Amino acid sequence: MSRAGALALKEPPENGPAETERPAARAAPSSAAPVVAARGLSLTYAAADGPVRALADVDLTVAPGEFVSFIGPSGCGKTTLLRCVADLEQPTGGELVVNGVSAEAARLRRDYGFVFQAPALYPWRTIARNVGLPLEIFGVPRAERRERVARYLDLVQLDGFAKKYPWQLSGGMQQRASIARALCFDPKLLLMDEPFGALDEIVRDHLNAQLLTLWRKTAKTILFVTHSIPEAVYLSTRVVVMSPRPGRIIDIVDCTALGRERPLEIRETPEFLRLGQRVREGLRAGHAYDA
Ligand code: ADP
Ligand code: MG
């Protein structure tokens, strides 16, 4: 398919090209076709010592331009859920629609970028050549590659570091490079699995603020896994609170009242603290299920 528009960084908010409109995806919080629609989604791993129920009956609809965080105890299936959306795992039950098509079709047309907890940069490649690696693999011509890499390095504020090697950059900068790499096909959907989990709090604050700016600028839809309640509330339009394994959704906390412009100081406001409290209560209630 044509990705002619892929270079346009500031595409209008996704009202969805015709190809993404499918009646199967329902109950979006807004009228636009959802980016992710899961219904009754379940996944049971067939492990050597017996089945592991990782996800149970997850219903979730994510509208274009949302920032949705997932929070829950370790092992509750957050990574599994993201991997299902990315078509890296096959659900064993339920329905999943990504950008109006199957997760597989969405993967094949590179509808998402994935950012992992570890930056996973090759030490022998420069930052520019790491960021451009997916483009290289897919045979994007050199001149276009260079232009896109420069654009995304600029977006994550790493212009000037193109020729450095990963080990010459701080952990936070490396993670920004991996975000630039995930963005290089200009996917509408960004999947981020605890991307800042290994960083200290000051760096994390800084990256949170930058990520929010990036989200506002690019109108991406972001699914973001975290262990941190303040991080989830600060970044998100909605926080999905999950129970211990098998992961179920126990609450969805709407954070849109905080607005889109969020200075870090917003975290001291009563509204912010109230939302954090609600997430905390959800997590606590979830533990009660743990029989
Ligand atoms: P989280 O990201 O919330 O910490 P995961 O999605 O990684 O949780 O894992 C959910 C559960 O599924 C965990 O108990 C984990 O051990 C198990 N699990 C994950 N991947 C596999 C696998 N490939 N085979 C068997 N069990 C797995
Ligand atoms: Mg995980």
PDB file of C-alpha atoms and ligand atoms in Angstrom:
ATOM      1  CA  MET A   1       0.000   0.000   0.000  1.00  0.00           C
ATOM      2  CA  SER A   2       1.067   3.577  -0.451  1.00  0.00           C
ATOM      3  CA  ARG A   3       2.780   5.244   2.449  1.00  0.00           C
ATOM      4  CA  ALA A   4       3.200   8.452   0.506  1.00  0.00           C
ATOM      5  CA  GLY A   5       1.806  10.441   3.400  1.00  0.00           C
ATOM      6  CA  ALA A   6       4.162   8.790   5.857  1.00  0.00           C
ATOM      7  CA  LEU A   7       6.572  11.686   5.850  1.00  0.00           C
ATOM      8  CA  ALA A   8       4.011  14.187   7.008  1.00  0.00           C
ATOM      9  CA  LEU A   9       4.777  14.478  10.677  1.00  0.00           C
ATOM     10  CA  LYS A  10       1.939  16.747  11.548  1.00  0.00           C
ATOM     11  CA  GLU A  11      -0.831  14.891   9.863  1.00  0.00           C
ATOM     12  CA  PRO A  12      -4.250  16.042  10.985  1.00  0.00           C
ATOM     13  CA  PRO A  13      -5.612  14.020  13.896  1.00  0.00           C
ATOM     14  CA  GLU A  14      -6.537  10.653  12.539  1.00  0.00           C
ATOM     15  CA  ASN A  15     -10.049  10.812  11.308  1.00  0.00           C
ATOM     16  CA  GLY A  16      -9.039   7.578   9.705  1.00  0.00           C
ATOM     17  CA  PRO A  17      -8.568   6.852   6.065  1.00  0.00           C
ATOM     18  CA  ALA A  18     -11.375   4.822   4.549  1.00  0.00           C
ATOM     19  CA  GLU A  19      -9.441   1.595   5.032  1.00  0.00           C
ATOM     20  CA  THR A  20      -9.621   1.901   8.813  1.00  0.00           C
ATOM     21  CA  GLU A  21     -13.375   2.142   9.039  1.00  0.00           C
ATOM     22  CA  ARG A  22     -14.973  -1.103  10.015  1.00  0.00           C
ATOM     23  CA  PRO A  23     -18.185  -1.645  11.903  1.00  0.00           C
ATOM     24  CA  ALA A  24     -16.590  -4.419  13.980  1.00  0.00           C
ATOM     25  CA  ALA A  25     -14.852  -1.864  16.138  1.00  0.00           C
ATOM     26  CA  ARG A  26     -17.520  -0.410  18.373  1.00  0.00           C
ATOM     27  CA  ALA A  27     -18.210   1.747  21.385  1.00  0.00           C
ATOM     28  CA  ALA A  28     -15.421   4.241  20.861  1.00  0.00           C
ATOM     29  CA  PRO A  29     -15.376   7.045  23.411  1.00  0.00           C
ATOM     30  CA  SER A  30     -15.359   9.446  20.456  1.00  0.00           C
ATOM     31  CA  SER A  31     -17.124   9.202  17.120  1.00  0.00           C
ATOM     32  CA  ALA A  32     -13.923   8.463  15.136  1.00  0.00           C
ATOM     33  CA  ALA A  33     -13.095   4.847  14.232  1.00  0.00           C
ATOM     34  CA  PRO A  34     -11.135   3.318  17.109  1.00  0.00           C
ATOM     35  CA  VAL A  35      -7.431   2.577  16.867  1.00  0.00           C
ATOM     36  CA  VAL A  36      -7.766  -0.451  19.128  1.00  0.00           C
ATOM     37  CA  ALA A  37     -10.947  -2.396  19.852  1.00  0.00           C
ATOM     38  CA  ALA A  38     -10.680  -5.462  22.081  1.00  0.00           C
ATOM     39  CA  ARG A  39     -13.692  -7.514  23.074  1.00  0.00           C
ATOM     40  CA  GLY A  40     -13.498 -10.426  25.444  1.00  0.00           C
ATOM     41  CA  LEU A  41      -9.782 -10.671  24.729  1.00  0.00           C
ATOM     42  CA  SER A  42      -8.102 -13.577  26.508  1.00  0.00           C
ATOM     43  CA  LEU A  43      -4.749 -15.244  26.290  1.00  0.00           C
ATOM     44  CA  THR A  44      -3.646 -18.437  27.981  1.00  0.00           C
ATOM     45  CA  TYR A  45      -0.020 -19.436  27.469  1.00  0.00           C
ATOM     46  CA  ALA A  46       0.645 -23.131  27.063  1.00  0.00           C
ATOM     47  CA  ALA A  47       3.666 -23.312  29.355  1.00  0.00           C
ATOM     48  CA  ALA A  48       5.595 -26.547  29.984  1.00  0.00           C
ATOM     49  CA  ASP A  49       4.215 -26.882  33.520  1.00  0.00           C
ATOM     50  CA  GLY A  50       0.623 -26.145  32.578  1.00  0.00           C
ATOM     51  CA  PRO A  51      -1.485 -23.327  31.148  1.00  0.00           C
ATOM     52  CA  VAL A  52      -0.869 -19.746  32.320  1.00  0.00           C
ATOM     53  CA  ARG A  53      -3.875 -17.460  32.029  1.00  0.00           C
ATOM     54  CA  ALA A  54      -2.300 -14.114  31.282  1.00  0.00           C
ATOM     55  CA  LEU A  55      -5.337 -12.120  30.120  1.00  0.00           C
ATOM     56  CA  ALA A  56      -9.016 -12.685  30.780  1.00  0.00           C
ATOM     57  CA  ASP A  57     -11.932 -11.044  29.056  1.00  0.00           C
ATOM     58  CA  VAL A  58     -10.433  -7.653  28.297  1.00  0.00           C
ATOM     59  CA  ASP A  59     -12.838  -5.153  26.742  1.00  0.00           C
ATOM     60  CA  LEU A  60     -11.238  -1.908  25.647  1.00  0.00           C
ATOM     61  CA  THR A  61     -11.736   0.666  22.943  1.00  0.00           C
ATOM     62  CA  VAL A  62      -9.088   3.295  22.264  1.00  0.00           C
ATOM     63  CA  ALA A  63      -9.948   6.311  20.134  1.00  0.00           C
ATOM     64  CA  PRO A  64      -7.498   8.096  17.824  1.00  0.00           C
ATOM     65  CA  GLY A  65      -5.233  10.509  19.656  1.00  0.00           C
ATOM     66  CA  GLU A  66      -5.750   8.990  23.094  1.00  0.00           C
ATOM     67  CA  PHE A  67      -2.934   8.328  25.523  1.00  0.00           C
ATOM     68  CA  VAL A  68      -3.887   5.210  27.452  1.00  0.00           C
ATOM     69  CA  SER A  69      -1.713   3.850  30.257  1.00  0.00           C
ATOM     70  CA  PHE A  70      -1.880   0.354  31.713  1.00  0.00           C
ATOM     71  CA  ILE A  71      -1.000  -0.164  35.315  1.00  0.00           C
ATOM     72  CA  GLY A  72      -1.164  -3.323  37.396  1.00  0.00           C
ATOM     73  CA  PRO A  73       0.951  -5.703  39.432  1.00  0.00           C
ATOM     74  CA  SER A  74       3.918  -7.406  37.863  1.00  0.00           C
ATOM     75  CA  GLY A  75       2.895 -10.445  35.806  1.00  0.00           C
ATOM     76  CA  CYS A  76      -0.707  -9.282  35.301  1.00  0.00           C
ATOM     77  CA  GLY A  77      -0.506  -9.367  31.525  1.00  0.00           C
ATOM     78  CA  LYS A  78       0.320  -5.766  30.540  1.00  0.00           C
ATOM     79  CA  THR A  79       3.133  -6.768  28.202  1.00  0.00           C
ATOM     80  CA  THR A  80       0.982  -9.588  26.864  1.00  0.00           C
ATOM     81  CA  LEU A  81      -1.780  -7.129  26.016  1.00  0.00           C
ATOM     82  CA  LEU A  82       0.595  -4.826  24.134  1.00  0.00           C
ATOM     83  CA  ARG A  83       2.116  -7.799  22.352  1.00  0.00           C
ATOM     84  CA  CYS A  84      -1.353  -8.907  21.227  1.00  0.00           C
ATOM     85  CA  VAL A  85      -1.984  -5.456  19.723  1.00  0.00           C
ATOM     86  CA  ALA A  86       1.422  -5.725  18.017  1.00  0.00           C
ATOM     87  CA  ASP A  87       0.562  -9.224  16.738  1.00  0.00           C
ATOM     88  CA  LEU A  88       3.563 -10.644  18.590  1.00  0.00           C
ATOM     89  CA  GLU A  89       1.210 -12.943  20.535  1.00  0.00           C
ATOM     90  CA  GLN A  90      -1.968 -14.645  19.375  1.00  0.00           C
ATOM     91  CA  PRO A  91      -4.968 -14.214  21.684  1.00  0.00           C
ATOM     92  CA  THR A  92      -6.666 -17.484  22.576  1.00  0.00           C
ATOM     93  CA  GLY A  93     -10.089 -15.868  22.829  1.00  0.00           C
ATOM     94  CA  GLY A  94     -12.066 -12.769  21.921  1.00  0.00           C
ATOM     95  CA  GLU A  95     -11.742 -10.196  19.174  1.00  0.00           C
ATOM     96  CA  LEU A  96      -9.081  -7.621  18.471  1.00  0.00           C
ATOM     97  CA  VAL A  97      -9.198  -4.931  15.801  1.00  0.00           C
ATOM     98  CA  VAL A  98      -6.261  -2.560  15.227  1.00  0.00           C
ATOM     99  CA  ASN A  99      -6.803   0.461  12.988  1.00  0.00           C
ATOM    100  CA  GLY A 100      -9.858  -1.224  11.556  1.00  0.00           C
ATOM    101  CA  VAL A 101      -8.102  -4.446  10.528  1.00  0.00           C
ATOM    102  CA  SER A 102      -6.684  -7.535  12.226  1.00  0.00           C
ATOM    103  CA  ALA A 103      -3.582  -7.124  14.394  1.00  0.00           C
ATOM    104  CA  GLU A 104      -1.675  -9.086  11.744  1.00  0.00           C
ATOM    105  CA  ALA A 105      -2.753  -6.806   8.903  1.00  0.00           C
ATOM    106  CA  ALA A 106      -1.899  -3.766  11.032  1.00  0.00           C
ATOM    107  CA  ARG A 107       1.563  -5.207  11.723  1.00  0.00           C
ATOM    108  CA  LEU A 108       2.165  -5.949   8.068  1.00  0.00           C
ATOM    109  CA  ARG A 109       1.464  -2.373   7.089  1.00  0.00           C
ATOM    110  CA  ARG A 110       3.617  -1.093   9.971  1.00  0.00           C
ATOM    111  CA  ASP A 111       0.793   0.690  11.723  1.00  0.00           C
ATOM    112  CA  TYR A 112       2.592   0.817  15.061  1.00  0.00           C
ATOM    113  CA  GLY A 113       5.977   1.480  16.585  1.00  0.00           C
ATOM    114  CA  PHE A 114       7.112  -0.441  19.671  1.00  0.00           C
ATOM    115  CA  VAL A 115       9.337   0.959  22.411  1.00  0.00           C
ATOM    116  CA  PHE A 116      10.699  -1.589  24.886  1.00  0.00           C
ATOM    117  CA  GLN A 117      11.985  -1.107  28.401  1.00  0.00           C
ATOM    118  CA  ALA A 118      15.597  -1.444  27.266  1.00  0.00           C
ATOM    119  CA  PRO A 119      16.615   0.843  24.392  1.00  0.00           C
ATOM    120  CA  ALA A 120      18.133  -2.124  22.489  1.00  0.00           C
ATOM    121  CA  LEU A 121      20.501  -0.054  20.363  1.00  0.00           C
ATOM    122  CA  TYR A 122      23.381  -1.696  18.528  1.00  0.00           C
ATOM    123  CA  PRO A 123      26.634  -0.434  20.076  1.00  0.00           C
ATOM    124  CA  TRP A 124      28.534  -0.551  16.785  1.00  0.00           C
ATOM    125  CA  ARG A 125      26.038   1.641  14.957  1.00  0.00           C
ATOM    126  CA  THR A 126      25.792   5.400  15.374  1.00  0.00           C
ATOM    127  CA  ILE A 127      22.561   6.839  16.764  1.00  0.00           C
ATOM    128  CA  ALA A 128      21.485   7.858  13.248  1.00  0.00           C
ATOM    129  CA  ARG A 129      22.146   4.372  11.905  1.00  0.00           C
ATOM    130  CA  ASN A 130      20.291   2.784  14.819  1.00  0.00           C
ATOM    131  CA  VAL A 131      17.270   5.017  14.312  1.00  0.00           C
ATOM    132  CA  GLY A 132      17.347   4.374  10.571  1.00  0.00           C
ATOM    133  CA  LEU A 133      17.790   0.618  10.859  1.00  0.00           C
ATOM    134  CA  PRO A 134      14.116  -0.314  10.297  1.00  0.00           C
ATOM    135  CA  LEU A 135      14.080   1.943   7.228  1.00  0.00           C
ATOM    136  CA  GLU A 136      17.247   0.255   5.974  1.00  0.00           C
ATOM    137  CA  ILE A 137      15.687  -3.180   6.478  1.00  0.00           C
ATOM    138  CA  PHE A 138      12.667  -2.153   4.452  1.00  0.00           C
ATOM    139  CA  GLY A 139      14.801  -0.728   1.664  1.00  0.00           C
ATOM    140  CA  VAL A 140      13.948   2.940   2.036  1.00  0.00           C
ATOM    141  CA  PRO A 141      16.383   4.880  -0.186  1.00  0.00           C
ATOM    142  CA  ARG A 142      19.320   6.516   1.536  1.00  0.00           C
ATOM    143  CA  ALA A 143      18.326  10.162   0.971  1.00  0.00           C
ATOM    144  CA  GLU A 144      14.835   9.625   2.331  1.00  0.00           C
ATOM    145  CA  ARG A 145      16.248   7.648   5.223  1.00  0.00           C
ATOM    146  CA  ARG A 146      18.586  10.469   6.126  1.00  0.00           C
ATOM    147  CA  GLU A 147      15.793  12.996   5.978  1.00  0.00           C
ATOM    148  CA  ARG A 148      13.476  10.946   8.185  1.00  0.00           C
ATOM    149  CA  VAL A 149      16.165  10.120  10.734  1.00  0.00           C
ATOM    150  CA  ALA A 150      17.041  13.815  11.038  1.00  0.00           C
ATOM    151  CA  ARG A 151      13.369  14.675  11.473  1.00  0.00           C
ATOM    152  CA  TYR A 152      12.781  12.192  14.264  1.00  0.00           C
ATOM    153  CA  LEU A 153      16.059  12.890  16.046  1.00  0.00           C
ATOM    154  CA  ASP A 154      15.002  16.504  16.044  1.00  0.00           C
ATOM    155  CA  LEU A 155      11.582  15.583  17.405  1.00  0.00           C
ATOM    156  CA  VAL A 156      13.102  13.751  20.387  1.00  0.00           C
ATOM    157  CA  GLN A 157      15.651  16.565  20.812  1.00  0.00           C
ATOM    158  CA  LEU A 158      18.669  14.508  19.830  1.00  0.00           C
ATOM    159  CA  ASP A 159      19.725  16.578  16.838  1.00  0.00           C
ATOM    160  CA  GLY A 160      23.447  16.945  17.178  1.00  0.00           C
ATOM    161  CA  PHE A 161      23.862  13.374  18.437  1.00  0.00           C
ATOM    162  CA  ALA A 162      23.392  11.592  15.123  1.00  0.00           C
ATOM    163  CA  LYS A 163      27.043  10.604  14.833  1.00  0.00           C
ATOM    164  CA  LYS A 164      27.494   9.523  18.426  1.00  0.00           C
ATOM    165  CA  TYR A 165      27.450   5.909  19.512  1.00  0.00           C
ATOM    166  CA  PRO A 166      24.865   4.651  22.034  1.00  0.00           C
ATOM    167  CA  TRP A 167      27.440   4.285  24.808  1.00  0.00           C
ATOM    168  CA  GLN A 168      28.237   7.991  24.484  1.00  0.00           C
ATOM    169  CA  LEU A 169      24.670   8.875  25.474  1.00  0.00           C
ATOM    170  CA  SER A 170      22.907   8.797  28.836  1.00  0.00           C
ATOM    171  CA  GLY A 171      20.191   6.211  29.516  1.00  0.00           C
ATOM    172  CA  GLY A 172      17.468   8.803  28.956  1.00  0.00           C
ATOM    173  CA  MET A 173      18.980   9.876  25.635  1.00  0.00           C
ATOM    174  CA  GLN A 174      19.264   6.268  24.514  1.00  0.00           C
ATOM    175  CA  GLN A 175      15.612   5.752  25.271  1.00  0.00           C
ATOM    176  CA  ARG A 176      14.766   8.867  23.264  1.00  0.00           C
ATOM    177  CA  ALA A 177      16.729   7.391  20.364  1.00  0.00           C
ATOM    178  CA  SER A 178      14.660   4.218  20.610  1.00  0.00           C
ATOM    179  CA  ILE A 179      11.502   6.357  20.523  1.00  0.00           C
ATOM    180  CA  ALA A 180      12.804   8.047  17.362  1.00  0.00           C
ATOM    181  CA  ARG A 181      13.401   4.596  15.859  1.00  0.00           C
ATOM    182  CA  ALA A 182       9.841   3.539  16.708  1.00  0.00           C
ATOM    183  CA  LEU A 183       8.560   6.680  14.993  1.00  0.00           C
ATOM    184  CA  CYS A 184      10.542   6.327  11.774  1.00  0.00           C
ATOM    185  CA  PHE A 185       7.659   4.825   9.769  1.00  0.00           C
ATOM    186  CA  ASP A 186       5.404   7.528  11.197  1.00  0.00           C
ATOM    187  CA  PRO A 187       2.999   4.985  12.703  1.00  0.00           C
ATOM    188  CA  LYS A 188      -0.262   6.284  14.053  1.00  0.00           C
ATOM    189  CA  LEU A 189       0.040   4.036  17.067  1.00  0.00           C
ATOM    190  CA  LEU A 190       2.915   3.927  19.515  1.00  0.00           C
ATOM    191  CA  LEU A 191       3.173   0.973  21.929  1.00  0.00           C
ATOM    192  CA  MET A 192       5.456   1.664  24.876  1.00  0.00           C
ATOM    193  CA  ASP A 193       6.250  -1.029  27.439  1.00  0.00           C
ATOM    194  CA  GLU A 194       7.685   0.582  30.584  1.00  0.00           C
ATOM    195  CA  PRO A 195      10.044   2.687  28.487  1.00  0.00           C
ATOM    196  CA  PHE A 196      11.247   4.790  31.417  1.00  0.00           C
ATOM    197  CA  GLY A 197      11.137   2.094  34.090  1.00  0.00           C
ATOM    198  CA  ALA A 198      14.904   1.801  34.390  1.00  0.00           C
ATOM    199  CA  LEU A 199      15.601   5.526  34.638  1.00  0.00           C
ATOM    200  CA  ASP A 200      15.980   7.665  37.731  1.00  0.00           C
ATOM    201  CA  GLU A 201      13.125   9.897  38.739  1.00  0.00           C
ATOM    202  CA  ILE A 202      14.546  13.214  37.567  1.00  0.00           C
ATOM    203  CA  VAL A 203      15.297  11.861  34.097  1.00  0.00           C
ATOM    204  CA  ARG A 204      11.915  10.193  34.030  1.00  0.00           C
ATOM    205  CA  ASP A 205      10.157  13.485  34.866  1.00  0.00           C
ATOM    206  CA  HIS A 206      11.974  15.167  32.040  1.00  0.00           C
ATOM    207  CA  LEU A 207      11.131  12.425  29.558  1.00  0.00           C
ATOM    208  CA  ASN A 208       7.504  12.387  30.687  1.00  0.00           C
ATOM    209  CA  ALA A 209       7.217  16.085  29.892  1.00  0.00           C
ATOM    210  CA  GLN A 210       8.910  15.565  26.523  1.00  0.00           C
ATOM    211  CA  LEU A 211       6.720  12.604  25.665  1.00  0.00           C
ATOM    212  CA  LEU A 212       3.613  14.623  26.398  1.00  0.00           C
ATOM    213  CA  THR A 213       4.846  17.370  24.075  1.00  0.00           C
ATOM    214  CA  LEU A 214       5.605  14.810  21.385  1.00  0.00           C
ATOM    215  CA  TRP A 215       2.144  13.310  21.764  1.00  0.00           C
ATOM    216  CA  ARG A 216       0.486  16.719  21.435  1.00  0.00           C
ATOM    217  CA  LYS A 217       2.601  17.648  18.411  1.00  0.00           C
ATOM    218  CA  THR A 218       2.123  14.428  16.484  1.00  0.00           C
ATOM    219  CA  ALA A 219      -1.441  13.421  17.428  1.00  0.00           C
ATOM    220  CA  LYS A 220      -0.297   9.820  17.849  1.00  0.00           C
ATOM    221  CA  THR A 221      -2.309   7.287  19.784  1.00  0.00           C
ATOM    222  CA  ILE A 222      -0.170   5.901  22.587  1.00  0.00           C
ATOM    223  CA  LEU A 223      -0.567   2.749  24.684  1.00  0.00           C
ATOM    224  CA  PHE A 224       1.850   2.950  27.585  1.00  0.00           C
ATOM    225  CA  VAL A 225       2.672   0.405  30.292  1.00  0.00           C
ATOM    226  CA  THR A 226       3.975   1.657  33.606  1.00  0.00           C
ATOM    227  CA  HIS A 227       4.337   0.745  37.263  1.00  0.00           C
ATOM    228  CA  SER A 228       4.155   4.350  38.382  1.00  0.00           C
ATOM    229  CA  ILE A 229       0.833   5.886  39.399  1.00  0.00           C
ATOM    230  CA  PRO A 230       2.019   9.515  38.997  1.00  0.00           C
ATOM    231  CA  GLU A 231       3.514   8.727  35.592  1.00  0.00           C
ATOM    232  CA  ALA A 232       0.268   7.110  34.451  1.00  0.00           C
ATOM    233  CA  VAL A 233      -1.931   9.977  35.629  1.00  0.00           C
ATOM    234  CA  TYR A 234       0.428  12.670  34.354  1.00  0.00           C
ATOM    235  CA  LEU A 235       0.648  11.275  30.833  1.00  0.00           C
ATOM    236  CA  SER A 236      -2.728   9.784  30.147  1.00  0.00           C
ATOM    237  CA  THR A 237      -6.123  10.649  28.884  1.00  0.00           C
ATOM    238  CA  ARG A 238      -7.190   7.362  30.530  1.00  0.00           C
ATOM    239  CA  VAL A 239      -5.523   4.971  32.943  1.00  0.00           C
ATOM    240  CA  VAL A 240      -6.504   1.310  32.696  1.00  0.00           C
ATOM    241  CA  VAL A 241      -6.108  -0.415  36.070  1.00  0.00           C
ATOM    242  CA  MET A 242      -5.547  -4.158  35.825  1.00  0.00           C
ATOM    243  CA  SER A 243      -5.967  -6.962  38.341  1.00  0.00           C
ATOM    244  CA  PRO A 244      -3.330  -9.571  39.176  1.00  0.00           C
ATOM    245  CA  ARG A 245      -3.110 -12.456  36.732  1.00  0.00           C
ATOM    246  CA  PRO A 246      -5.152 -13.242  34.797  1.00  0.00           C
ATOM    247  CA  GLY A 247      -5.198  -9.565  33.907  1.00  0.00           C
ATOM    248  CA  ARG A 248      -8.645  -8.077  33.842  1.00  0.00           C
ATOM    249  CA  ILE A 249      -9.617  -4.449  33.682  1.00  0.00           C
ATOM    250  CA  ILE A 250     -10.843  -3.375  37.078  1.00  0.00           C
ATOM    251  CA  ASP A 251     -11.135   0.345  36.519  1.00  0.00           C
ATOM    252  CA  ILE A 252     -10.600   2.942  33.827  1.00  0.00           C
ATOM    253  CA  VAL A 253      -9.754   6.355  35.220  1.00  0.00           C
ATOM    254  CA  ASP A 254     -10.472   9.334  32.970  1.00  0.00           C
ATOM    255  CA  CYS A 255      -7.744  11.969  33.332  1.00  0.00           C
ATOM    256  CA  THR A 256      -8.907  14.402  30.656  1.00  0.00           C
ATOM    257  CA  ALA A 257      -9.922  16.901  33.352  1.00  0.00           C
ATOM    258  CA  LEU A 258      -6.204  17.701  33.687  1.00  0.00           C
ATOM    259  CA  GLY A 259      -6.270  19.163  30.175  1.00  0.00           C
ATOM    260  CA  ARG A 260      -3.683  18.595  27.451  1.00  0.00           C
ATOM    261  CA  GLU A 261      -1.076  21.101  28.578  1.00  0.00           C
ATOM    262  CA  ARG A 262       0.366  19.629  31.744  1.00  0.00           C
ATOM    263  CA  PRO A 263       3.269  21.328  33.478  1.00  0.00           C
ATOM    264  CA  LEU A 264       5.024  18.972  35.891  1.00  0.00           C
ATOM    265  CA  GLU A 265       3.673  21.037  38.792  1.00  0.00           C
ATOM    266  CA  ILE A 266       0.194  19.795  37.947  1.00  0.00           C
ATOM    267  CA  ARG A 267       1.159  16.760  39.996  1.00  0.00           C
ATOM    268  CA  GLU A 268       0.681  18.777  43.165  1.00  0.00           C
ATOM    269  CA  THR A 269      -2.886  19.818  42.370  1.00  0.00           C
ATOM    270  CA  PRO A 270      -5.864  18.325  44.246  1.00  0.00           C
ATOM    271  CA  GLU A 271      -7.344  16.979  40.997  1.00  0.00           C
ATOM    272  CA  PHE A 272      -4.134  15.124  40.162  1.00  0.00           C
ATOM    273  CA  LEU A 273      -3.896  13.664  43.661  1.00  0.00           C
ATOM    274  CA  ARG A 274      -7.548  12.632  43.510  1.00  0.00           C
ATOM    275  CA  LEU A 275      -6.997  10.760  40.235  1.00  0.00           C
ATOM    276  CA  GLY A 276      -3.887   9.058  41.652  1.00  0.00           C
ATOM    277  CA  GLN A 277      -5.874   8.016  44.692  1.00  0.00           C
ATOM    278  CA  ARG A 278      -8.525   6.463  42.488  1.00  0.00           C
ATOM    279  CA  VAL A 279      -5.900   4.447  40.590  1.00  0.00           C
ATOM    280  CA  ARG A 280      -4.405   3.327  43.899  1.00  0.00           C
ATOM    281  CA  GLU A 281      -7.789   2.220  45.176  1.00  0.00           C
ATOM    282  CA  GLY A 282      -8.357   0.239  41.990  1.00  0.00           C
ATOM    283  CA  LEU A 283      -5.031  -1.528  42.388  1.00  0.00           C
ATOM    284  CA  ARG A 284      -5.877  -2.331  45.996  1.00  0.00           C
ATOM    285  CA  ALA A 285      -9.331  -3.614  45.094  1.00  0.00           C
ATOM    286  CA  GLY A 286      -7.742  -5.777  42.406  1.00  0.00           C
ATOM    287  CA  HIS A 287      -5.566  -7.488  44.948  1.00  0.00           C
ATOM    288  CA  ALA A 288      -8.665  -8.624  46.795  1.00  0.00           C
ATOM    289  CA  TYR A 289      -9.421 -10.903  43.834  1.00  0.00           C
ATOM    290  CA  ASP A 290      -6.154 -12.704  44.340  1.00  0.00           C
ATOM    291  CA  ALA A 291      -7.350 -15.993  45.793  1.00  0.00           C
TER     292      ALA A 291
HETATM  293  P1  ADP B   1       3.378  -7.956  32.934  1.00  0.00           P
HETATM  294  O1  ADP B   1       3.893  -7.280  31.720  1.00  0.00           O
HETATM  295  O2  ADP B   1       2.090  -7.357  33.434  1.00  0.00           O
HETATM  296  O3  ADP B   1       4.379  -8.008  34.036  1.00  0.00           O
HETATM  297  P2  ADP B   1       3.324 -10.312  31.236  1.00  0.00           P
HETATM  298  O4  ADP B   1       2.336  -9.979  30.191  1.00  0.00           O
HETATM  299  O5  ADP B   1       4.752 -10.227  30.873  1.00  0.00           O
HETATM  300  O6  ADP B   1       3.009  -9.465  32.563  1.00  0.00           O
HETATM  301  O7  ADP B   1       3.050 -11.797  31.746  1.00  0.00           O
HETATM  302  C1  ADP B   1       1.798 -12.230  32.210  1.00  0.00           C
HETATM  303  C2  ADP B   1       1.942 -13.633  32.736  1.00  0.00           C
HETATM  304  O8  ADP B   1       2.172 -14.522  31.660  1.00  0.00           O
HETATM  305  C3  ADP B   1       3.102 -13.813  33.700  1.00  0.00           C
HETATM  306  O9  ADP B   1       2.727 -14.701  34.710  1.00  0.00           O
HETATM  307  C4  ADP B   1       4.195 -14.395  32.825  1.00  0.00           C
HETATM  308  O10 ADP B   1       5.039 -15.211  33.600  1.00  0.00           O
HETATM  309  C5  ADP B   1       3.390 -15.231  31.859  1.00  0.00           C
HETATM  310  N1  ADP B   1       4.037 -15.344  30.540  1.00  0.00           N
HETATM  311  C6  ADP B   1       4.464 -14.324  29.761  1.00  0.00           C
HETATM  312  N2  ADP B   1       4.976 -14.775  28.609  1.00  0.00           N
HETATM  313  C7  ADP B   1       4.871 -16.126  28.669  1.00  0.00           C
HETATM  314  C8  ADP B   1       5.227 -17.185  27.774  1.00  0.00           C
HETATM  315  N3  ADP B   1       5.762 -16.941  26.566  1.00  0.00           N
HETATM  316  N4  ADP B   1       4.967 -18.456  28.166  1.00  0.00           N
HETATM  317  C9  ADP B   1       4.392 -18.707  29.362  1.00  0.00           C
HETATM  318  N5  ADP B   1       4.039 -17.768  30.245  1.00  0.00           N
HETATM  319  C10 ADP B   1       4.279 -16.479  29.902  1.00  0.00           C
HETATM  320 MG    MG B   2       5.744  -6.438  31.328  1.00  0.00          MG
END
